[in-house]
Amino acid sequence: MSDITPADRWALLPAGIREQADGYVLQDAHMRAVRVVFEAGRARGMGLNDAQLVVHERYLRYGDRIARTPRSPLDLESLAARAAGLPGRVVAVEAVWDGDTVHDWFVDLLAVTAVTAEPAGEHRLATIHTDPAAAADRAGRALAAHLAVPFHFASPDTPDDEAPRRRP
């Protein structure tokens, strides 16, 4: 279906599926919208990439009408409160690149914990979409200094979701 546009793919879907997918888009429930389009579109020859492109086009169509997910707070007090509520002791703060077809590149700010009864865990403190590298570096360093733990950001200058991760 590579020669068919996302609008053509959209038209292949039943009206009820289109309505449901648009409802998810308007709620900023990206993965739910992709799943609905993919599951219904599969019988019409659509693959997962096709479904992602269709949903991306719906996001572009609705623009400012989408009830966007609130931005994660990046102030030290909020991040420290989240870190304090985690199971186990925070042993490091890490910034990690990720991305998708809707949001492009973004950075997840993680607290790495050591739990005595379980293996160490990672806990997302914030997801940063706007000026992600600089904001993650600033907030991550401040939180790490506040907690007196190391901060790690393997690729602050270039988005790279395969950059080396922190090693214990």
N, CA, C and O of each residue as an XYZ file, in Angstrom:
672
protein
N       0.826     -1.207      0.000
C       0.000      0.000      0.000
C       0.861      1.259      0.000
O       0.376      2.331      0.359
N       2.130      1.149     -0.396
C       3.048      2.268     -0.284
C       2.692      3.444     -1.187
O       3.090      4.573     -0.900
N       1.952      3.209     -2.273
C       1.600      4.303     -3.174
C       0.285      4.986     -2.769
O      -0.156      5.917     -3.443
N      -0.326      4.545     -1.709
C      -1.583      5.122     -1.238
C      -1.278      6.131     -0.138
O      -0.476      5.851      0.752
N      -1.900      7.284     -0.189
C      -1.653      8.330      0.802
C      -2.343      7.988      2.126
O      -3.251      7.157      2.151
N      -1.920      8.621      3.222
C      -2.613      8.409      4.491
C      -4.111      8.762      4.398
O      -4.937      8.110      5.036
N      -4.456      9.777      3.619
C      -5.874     10.134      3.458
C      -6.645      9.005      2.776
O      -7.783      8.714      3.143
N      -6.019      8.370      1.782
C      -6.651      7.224      1.117
C      -6.817      6.056      2.084
O      -7.847      5.382      2.091
N      -5.787      5.828      2.901
C      -5.871      4.750      3.888
C      -6.990      5.030      4.887
O      -7.733      4.129      5.276
N      -7.096      6.288      5.294
C      -8.144      6.702      6.229
C      -9.519      6.395      5.645
O     -10.399      5.893      6.343
N      -9.693      6.692      4.393
C     -10.985      6.470      3.726
C     -11.339      4.987      3.640
O     -12.515      4.644      3.518
N     -10.344      4.104      3.702
C     -10.602      2.669      3.658
C     -11.231      2.134      4.950
O     -11.819      1.053      4.965
N     -11.096      2.906      6.027
C     -11.592      2.442      7.324
C     -13.088      2.705      7.474
O     -13.594      3.696      6.947
N     -13.807      1.827      8.190
C     -15.226      2.055      8.446
C     -15.422      3.337      9.268
O     -14.542      3.732     10.032
N     -16.564      3.968      9.106
C     -16.864      5.237      9.790
C     -16.718      5.120     11.305
O     -16.191      6.030     11.944
N     -17.173      4.023     11.882
C     -17.078      3.854     13.333
C     -15.640      3.811     13.820
O     -15.319      4.360     14.873
N     -14.778      3.160     13.054
C     -13.353      3.088     13.406
C     -12.724      4.471     13.277
O     -11.926      4.876     14.123
N     -13.084      5.194     12.219
C     -12.546      6.551     12.054
C     -12.969      7.442     13.218
O     -12.170      8.232     13.722
N     -14.213      7.318     13.641
C     -14.715      8.125     14.757
C     -13.976      7.778     16.052
O     -13.597      8.667     16.814
N     -13.776      6.484     16.293
C     -13.071      6.063     17.496
C     -11.613      6.548     17.467
O     -11.114      7.067     18.465
N     -10.947      6.382     16.351
C      -9.557      6.817     16.232
C      -9.441      8.322     16.431
O      -8.538      8.781     17.131
N     -10.341      9.099     15.828
C     -10.318     10.546     16.021
C     -10.548     10.909     17.486
O      -9.939     11.846     18.002
N     -11.430     10.161     18.151
C     -11.657     10.407     19.577
C     -10.384     10.222     20.376
O     -10.076     11.025     21.257
N      -9.639      9.161     20.072
C      -8.367      8.949     20.762
C      -7.352     10.038     20.423
O      -6.617     10.495     21.298
N      -7.309     10.452     19.168
C      -6.392     11.527     18.774
C      -6.723     12.802     19.545
O      -5.826     13.462     20.069
N      -7.990     13.145     19.614
C      -8.390     14.370     20.313
C      -8.083     14.310     21.806
O      -7.956     15.348     22.455
N      -7.962     13.099     22.357
C      -7.587     12.919     23.764
C      -6.072     12.773     23.929
O      -5.587     12.577     25.043
N      -5.329     12.866     22.831
C      -3.885     12.678     22.806
C      -3.505     11.272     23.264
O      -2.485     11.083     23.928
N      -4.325     10.295     22.907
C      -4.056      8.887     23.207
C      -3.498      8.229     21.945
O      -4.165      7.414     21.308
N      -2.281      8.591     21.603
C      -1.651      8.197     20.355
C      -1.635      6.686     20.145
O      -2.056      6.203     19.093
N      -1.157      5.943     21.124
C      -1.020      4.497     20.947
C      -2.377      3.815     20.792
O      -2.506      2.856     20.030
N      -3.374      4.295     21.496
C      -4.719      3.714     21.340
C      -5.245      3.961     19.930
O      -5.849      3.074     19.326
N      -5.017      5.155     19.409
C      -5.472      5.477     18.056
C      -4.761      4.586     17.031
O      -5.396      4.061     16.116
N      -3.462      4.422     17.186
C      -2.706      3.573     16.258
C      -3.228      2.143     16.328
O      -3.402      1.490     15.299
N      -3.476      1.663     17.528
C      -3.957      0.283     17.674
C      -5.293      0.072     16.974
O      -5.480     -0.924     16.275
N      -6.222      1.008     17.161
C      -7.547      0.897     16.526
C      -7.411      0.893     15.009
O      -8.020      0.064     14.334
N      -6.624      1.806     14.476
C      -6.435      1.897     13.020
C      -5.726      0.652     12.509
O      -6.114      0.102     11.479
N      -4.698      0.203     13.206
C      -3.949     -0.971     12.782
C      -4.829     -2.221     12.775
O      -4.846     -2.967     11.796
N      -5.558     -2.447     13.871
C      -6.375     -3.663     13.960
C      -7.464     -3.697     12.892
O      -7.711     -4.741     12.288
N      -8.116     -2.560     12.658
C      -9.174     -2.527     11.637
C      -8.591     -2.468     10.232
O      -9.178     -3.008      9.294
N      -7.454     -1.825     10.081
C      -6.854     -1.663      8.758
C      -6.099     -2.873      8.259
O      -5.873     -3.012      7.056
N      -5.707     -3.745      9.157
C      -4.941     -4.927      8.768
C      -5.697     -5.745      7.714
O      -5.093     -6.240      6.763
N      -7.010     -5.887      7.882
C      -7.814     -6.647      6.913
C      -7.893     -5.931      5.563
O      -8.271     -6.535      4.559
N      -7.539     -4.651      5.541
C      -7.566     -3.871      4.305
C      -6.157     -3.627      3.764
O      -5.946     -2.757      2.919
N      -5.186     -4.420      4.272
C      -3.827     -4.354      3.763
C      -2.920     -3.347      4.439
O      -1.810     -3.111      3.961
N      -3.351     -2.751      5.529
C      -2.525     -1.760      6.228
C      -1.590     -2.447      7.204
O      -1.982     -3.373      7.915
N      -0.362     -1.988      7.231
C       0.591     -2.446      8.218
C       0.669     -1.455      9.371
O      -0.035     -0.445      9.384
N       1.521     -1.749     10.327
C       1.680     -0.875     11.489
C       2.198      0.501     11.079
O       1.719      1.516     11.586
N       3.162      0.548     10.176
C       3.681      1.828      9.717
C       2.586      2.660      9.042
O       2.514      3.873      9.237
N       1.740      2.006      8.252
C       0.614      2.702      7.616
C      -0.300      3.310      8.680
O      -0.717      4.462      8.562
N      -0.609      2.526      9.721
C      -1.483      3.007     10.798
C      -0.861      4.208     11.502
O      -1.561      5.166     11.831
N       0.446      4.162     11.734
C       1.123      5.292     12.378
C       1.049      6.542     11.512
O       0.829      7.640     12.024
N       1.228      6.385     10.212
C       1.146      7.532      9.305
C      -0.266      8.116      9.266
O      -0.438      9.334      9.237
N      -1.270      7.247      9.267
C      -2.665      7.709      9.274
C      -2.927      8.521     10.535
O      -3.493      9.612     10.463
N      -2.522      8.000     11.684
C      -2.755      8.703     12.947
C      -1.965     10.008     12.988
O      -2.461     11.019     13.485
N      -0.746      9.991     12.472
C       0.045     11.222     12.408
C      -0.701     12.312     11.619
O      -0.749     13.469     12.037
N      -1.275     11.929     10.487
C      -2.050     12.879      9.677
C      -3.255     13.409     10.441
O      -3.618     14.576     10.287
N      -3.877     12.573     11.260
C      -5.030     13.013     12.062
C      -4.564     14.029     13.110
O      -5.263     15.004     13.385
N      -3.391     13.801     13.689
C      -2.835     14.770     14.642
C      -2.604     16.113     13.951
O      -2.921     17.167     14.503
N      -2.050     16.064     12.742
C      -1.824     17.311     12.000
C      -3.143     18.003     11.690
O      -3.234     19.229     11.757
N      -4.156     17.231     11.355
C      -5.471     17.802     11.011
C      -6.089     18.525     12.195
O      -6.641     19.613     12.034
N      -6.005     17.938     13.385
C      -6.678     18.518     14.555
C      -5.834     19.555     15.277
O      -6.390     20.427     15.945
N      -4.527     19.495     15.170
C      -3.639     20.511     15.729
C      -3.966     20.946     17.140
O      -3.881     20.156     18.081
N      -4.344     22.217     17.284
C      -4.595     22.816     18.595
C      -5.854     22.300     19.275
O      -6.061     22.566     20.458
N      -6.685     21.581     18.569
C      -7.914     21.042     19.185
C      -7.629     19.832     20.065
O      -8.493     19.408     20.832
N      -6.441     19.281     19.962
C      -6.082     18.090     20.742
C      -5.830     18.497     22.186
O      -5.099     19.449     22.459
N      -6.443     17.764     23.103
C      -6.237     17.989     24.538
C      -4.905     17.342     24.912
O      -4.861     16.192     25.351
N      -3.845     18.079     24.735
C      -2.501     17.533     24.923
C      -2.269     17.087     26.358
O      -2.781     17.669     27.314
N      -1.479     16.035     26.465
C      -1.067     15.550     27.768
C      -0.255     16.657     28.436
O       0.626     17.240     27.803
N      -0.536     16.953     29.701
C       0.210     18.028     30.373
C       1.708     17.745     30.378
O       2.137     16.596     30.474
N       2.487     18.802     30.274
C       3.937     18.666     30.309
C       4.387     18.255     31.705
O       3.782     18.639     32.706
N       5.436     17.484     31.753
C       6.007     17.069     33.029
C       6.650     18.254     33.723
O       7.343     19.042     33.079
N       6.435     18.400     35.036
C       7.113     19.494     35.742
C       8.600     19.201     35.841
O       9.004     18.063     36.080
N       9.408     20.230     35.656
C      10.854     20.069     35.687
C      11.515     20.857     36.806
O      12.742     20.896     36.897
N      10.715     21.485     37.657
C      11.310     22.227     38.758
C      11.870     21.243     39.781
O      11.368     20.128     39.921
N      12.899     21.659     40.484
C      13.598     20.784     41.420
C      12.669     20.245     42.503
O      12.754     19.068     42.854
N      11.796     21.075     43.030
C      10.905     20.633     44.103
C       9.993     19.491     43.642
O       9.801     18.520     44.374
N       9.429     19.603     42.429
C       8.548     18.552     41.908
C       9.311     17.268     41.617
O       8.845     16.179     41.955
N      10.480     17.385     40.993
C      11.280     16.199     40.690
C      11.744     15.511     41.972
O      11.721     14.283     42.060
N      12.162     16.294     42.962
C      12.612     15.716     44.232
C      11.452     15.008     44.940
O      11.652     13.961     45.555
N      10.245     15.572     44.858
C       9.077     14.937     45.480
C       8.775     13.598     44.807
O       8.474     12.613     45.480
N       8.856     13.568     43.476
C       8.633     12.306     42.764
C       9.698     11.274     43.138
O       9.383     10.109     43.381
N      10.946     11.705     43.183
C      12.038     10.795     43.526
C      11.877     10.270     44.954
O      12.149      9.099     45.216
N      11.440     11.121     45.868
C      11.274     10.707     47.268
C      10.179      9.652     47.420
O      10.221      8.853     48.355
N       9.214      9.640     46.524
C       8.118      8.686     46.612
C       8.389      7.346     45.950
O       7.516      6.478     45.943
N       9.567      7.161     45.400
C       9.897      5.912     44.714
C      10.275      4.812     45.698
O      10.757      5.099     46.794
N      10.058      3.548     45.313
C      10.510      2.452     46.161
C      12.033      2.364     46.105
O      12.621      2.449     45.027
N      12.651      2.201     47.222
C      14.105      2.076     47.247
C      14.790      3.418     47.227
O      14.144      4.466     47.200
N      16.106      3.372     47.242
C      16.948      4.564     47.288
C      17.376      4.929     45.871
O      17.781      4.056     45.103
N      17.288      6.220     45.518
C      17.752      6.688     44.211
C      19.275      6.675     44.235
O      19.902      7.279     45.106
N      19.862      5.970     43.255
C      21.323      5.870     43.188
C      21.906      6.642     42.008
O      23.121      6.825     41.923
N      21.041      7.095     41.098
C      21.503      7.888     39.957
C      20.302      8.528     39.264
O      19.161      8.097     39.431
N      20.590      9.562     38.487
C      19.601     10.199     37.617
C      20.152     10.088     36.205
O      21.329     10.354     35.964
N      19.285      9.691     35.268
C      19.742      9.490     33.897
C      18.769     10.123     32.910
O      17.555     10.075     33.109
N      19.301     10.712     31.853
C      18.514     11.247     30.750
C      18.713     10.327     29.549
O      19.844      9.998     29.190
N      17.593      9.912     28.925
C      17.635      8.939     27.835
C      16.765      9.429     26.686
O      15.614      9.812     26.894
N      17.315      9.419     25.471
C      16.561      9.810     24.280
C      15.538      8.738     23.912
O      15.779      7.545     24.093
N      14.390      9.183     23.391
C      13.388      8.293     22.809
C      12.693      9.107     21.723
O      12.964     10.298     21.574
N      11.808      8.482     20.972
C      11.109      9.209     19.921
C       9.986      8.391     19.345
O       9.934      7.172     19.508
N       9.074      9.084     18.659
C       7.985      8.417     17.945
C       7.533      9.291     16.788
O       8.028     10.404     16.609
N       6.597      8.785     16.008
C       6.177      9.497     14.797
C       5.378     10.755     15.091
O       5.281     11.628     14.228
N       4.809     10.875     16.273
C       4.004     12.056     16.604
C       4.846     13.129     17.269
O       4.777     14.300     16.895
N       5.638     12.736     18.252
C       6.352     13.707     19.074
C       7.783     13.947     18.634
O       8.466     14.791     19.215
N       8.259     13.229     17.625
C       9.642     13.316     17.188
C      10.537     12.876     18.347
O      10.157     11.978     19.098
N      11.698     13.476     18.511
C      12.610     13.108     19.582
C      12.204     13.788     20.882
O      11.753     14.933     20.882
N      12.368     13.075     21.981
C      12.152     13.630     23.317
C      13.100     12.923     24.274
O      13.740     11.935     23.912
N      13.184     13.434     25.494
C      14.079     12.852     26.489
C      13.267     12.452     27.708
O      12.432     13.217     28.193
N      13.523     11.235     28.202
C      12.952     10.778     29.464
C      13.998     10.993     30.549
O      15.156     10.601     30.402
N      13.573     11.619     31.637
C      14.432     11.799     32.792
C      14.076     10.686     33.781
O      12.935     10.589     34.231
N      15.054      9.858     34.111
C      14.823      8.661     34.915
C      15.546      8.739     36.249
O      16.638      9.299     36.353
N      14.914      8.165     37.267
C      15.591      7.915     38.537
C      15.913      6.428     38.566
O      15.041      5.591     38.334
N      17.147      6.110     38.846
C      17.577      4.723     38.956
C      17.626      4.405     40.445
O      18.302      5.086     41.217
N      16.897      3.357     40.839
C      16.823      3.024     42.261
C      17.469      1.675     42.540
O      17.557      0.810     41.669
N      17.911      1.527     43.763
C      18.412      0.256     44.276
C      17.392     -0.205     45.302
O      17.186      0.453     46.322
N      16.769     -1.309     45.039
C      15.790     -1.864     45.959
C      16.427     -3.092     46.588
O      16.946     -3.948     45.871
N      16.400     -3.195     47.889
C      17.106     -4.286     48.559
C      16.524     -5.652     48.241
O      17.276     -6.619     48.118
N      15.205     -5.763     48.101
C      14.595     -7.069     47.852
C      14.454     -7.387     46.371
O      14.134     -8.520     46.012
N      14.685     -6.420     45.520
C      14.507     -6.601     44.077
C      15.726     -6.041     43.345
O      16.549     -5.363     43.959
N      15.854     -6.311     42.054
C      16.926     -5.649     41.298
C      16.644     -4.148     41.175
O      15.528     -3.680     41.397
N      17.683     -3.427     40.818
C      17.532     -1.983     40.634
C      16.437     -1.701     39.614
O      16.200     -2.509     38.716
N      15.775     -0.566     39.747
C      14.705     -0.205     38.830
C      14.908      1.173     38.236
O      15.681      1.982     38.749
N      14.193      1.429     37.136
C      14.186      2.747     36.503
C      12.781      3.300     36.612
O      11.802      2.585     36.397
N      12.686      4.569     36.945
C      11.385      5.201     37.130
C      11.384      6.537     36.387
O      12.231      7.395     36.634
N      10.429      6.703     35.481
C      10.352      7.945     34.704
C       9.853      9.066     35.617
O       8.781      8.979     36.216
N      10.646     10.097     35.700
C      10.280     11.285     36.469
C       9.641     12.339     35.581
O       8.765     13.082     36.023
N      10.080     12.406     34.325
C       9.584     13.421     33.406
C       9.862     12.999     31.975
O      10.829     12.286     31.707
N       9.017     13.438     31.063
C       9.236     13.306     29.634
C       9.280     14.720     29.082
O       8.362     15.509     29.302
N      10.355     15.038     28.361
C      10.618     16.409     27.946
C      10.596     16.498     26.423
O      11.400     15.863     25.742
N       9.663     17.296     25.895
C       9.500     17.445     24.454
C      10.080     18.758     23.927
O      10.572     18.801     22.800
N      10.029     19.820     24.718
C      10.475     21.134     24.272
C      11.909     21.367     24.724
O      12.214     21.282     25.914
N      12.796     21.663     23.763
C      14.217     21.839     24.035
C      14.712     20.712     24.938
O      15.286     20.971     25.995
N      14.490     19.451     24.520
C      14.655     18.330     25.440
C      16.062     18.134     25.984
O      16.220     17.833     27.167
N      17.078     18.295     25.161
C      18.436     18.031     25.642
C      18.841     19.031     26.717
O      19.307     18.640     27.787
N      18.669     20.298     26.441
C      19.069     21.327     27.409
C      18.241     21.247     28.686
O      18.779     21.350     29.789
N      16.939     21.065     28.534
C      16.062     21.000     29.708
C      16.374     19.765     30.560
O      16.402     19.855     31.788
N      16.607     18.616     29.920
C      16.923     17.395     30.661
C      18.269     17.521     31.365
O      18.427     17.088     32.506
N      19.223     18.109     30.681
C      20.544     18.285     31.279
C      20.458     19.184     32.510
O      21.014     18.869     33.562
N      19.759     20.299     32.366
C      19.617     21.262     33.462
C      18.880     20.634     34.655
O      19.361     20.682     35.787
N      17.699     20.041     34.382
C      16.885     19.473     35.458
C      17.556     18.240     36.068
O      17.530     18.056     37.285
N      18.155     17.400     35.223
C      18.814     16.189     35.713
C      20.008     16.493     36.595
O      20.199     15.867     37.637
N      20.816     17.463     36.169
C      21.979     17.836     36.979
C      21.552     18.429     38.318
O      22.147     18.135     39.354
N      20.525     19.260     38.286
C      20.042     19.878     39.536
C      19.511     18.811     40.498
O      19.809     18.846     41.692
N      18.727     17.867     39.978
C      18.183     16.816     40.834
C      19.299     15.914     41.367
O      19.311     15.577     42.551
N      20.222     15.528     40.512
C      21.323     14.670     40.937
C      22.150     15.359     42.027
O      22.531     14.722     43.008
N      22.425     16.643     41.862
C      23.176     17.378     42.887
C      22.382     17.426     44.197
O      22.941     17.239     45.277
N      21.080     17.677     44.088
C      20.209     17.721     45.276
C      20.208     16.383     46.012
O      20.213     16.349     47.243
N      20.202     15.289     45.265
C      20.172     13.950     45.858
C      21.568     13.394     46.152
O      21.702     12.329     46.756
N      22.599     14.114     45.726
C      23.995     13.689     45.887
C      24.234     12.331     45.223
O      24.814     11.425     45.821
N      23.775     12.210     43.979
C      23.978     10.997     43.185
C      24.530     11.402     41.815
O      24.453     12.575     41.450
N      25.085     10.458     41.053
C      25.594     10.790     39.722
C      24.469     11.085     38.726
O      23.349     10.593     38.863
N      24.798     11.900     37.724
C      23.896     12.179     36.606
C      24.560     11.645     35.345
O      25.766     11.802     35.157
N      23.754     11.003     34.469
C      24.301     10.448     33.228
C      23.398     10.839     32.063
O      22.185     10.637     32.111
N      24.001     11.400     31.014
C      23.305     11.715     29.762
C      24.310     11.426     28.660
O      25.164     12.260     28.359
N      24.212     10.243     28.055
C      25.235      9.760     27.122
C      25.320     10.572     25.835
O      26.390     10.648     25.231
N      24.220     11.177     25.403
C      24.238     11.855     24.108
C      23.490     13.187     24.180
O      22.445     13.339     23.547
N      24.005     14.143     24.935
C      23.266     15.397     25.100
C      23.204     16.272     23.849
O      22.346     17.148     23.746
N      24.109     16.038     22.902
C      24.162     16.899     21.718
C      23.431     16.346     20.506
O      23.099     17.099     19.590
N      23.169     15.022     20.485
C      22.564     14.384     19.331
C      21.554     13.346     19.779
O      21.893     12.474     20.579
N      20.312     13.411     19.288
C      19.342     12.366     19.643
C      19.856     10.987     19.256
O      20.235     10.755     18.108
N      19.866     10.076     20.220
C      20.363      8.728     19.989
C      19.732      7.796     21.017
O      20.132      7.787     22.181
N      18.740      7.007     20.583
C      18.067      6.115     21.518
C      18.840      4.813     21.741
O      18.367      3.912     22.433
N      20.041      4.725     21.143
C      20.899      3.567     21.376
C      22.214      3.960     22.040
O      23.169      3.183     22.055
N      22.255      5.180     22.590
C      23.468      5.647     23.275
C      23.719      4.768     24.501
O      22.776      4.238     25.090
N      24.970      4.615     24.882
C      25.287      3.771     26.038
C      24.554      4.249     27.299
O      24.501      5.441     27.601
N      24.003      3.289     28.007
C      23.286      3.582     29.245
C      24.242      3.551     30.426
O      25.357      3.038     30.331
N      23.795      4.098     31.514
C      24.557      4.091     32.759
C      24.764      2.647     33.216
O      23.852      1.823     33.147
N      25.945      2.365     33.670
C      26.257      1.042     34.226
C      26.408      1.204     35.738
O      27.012      2.170     36.205
N      25.857      0.255     36.502
C      25.988      0.346     37.967
C      27.429      0.206     38.427
O      27.702      0.260     39.626
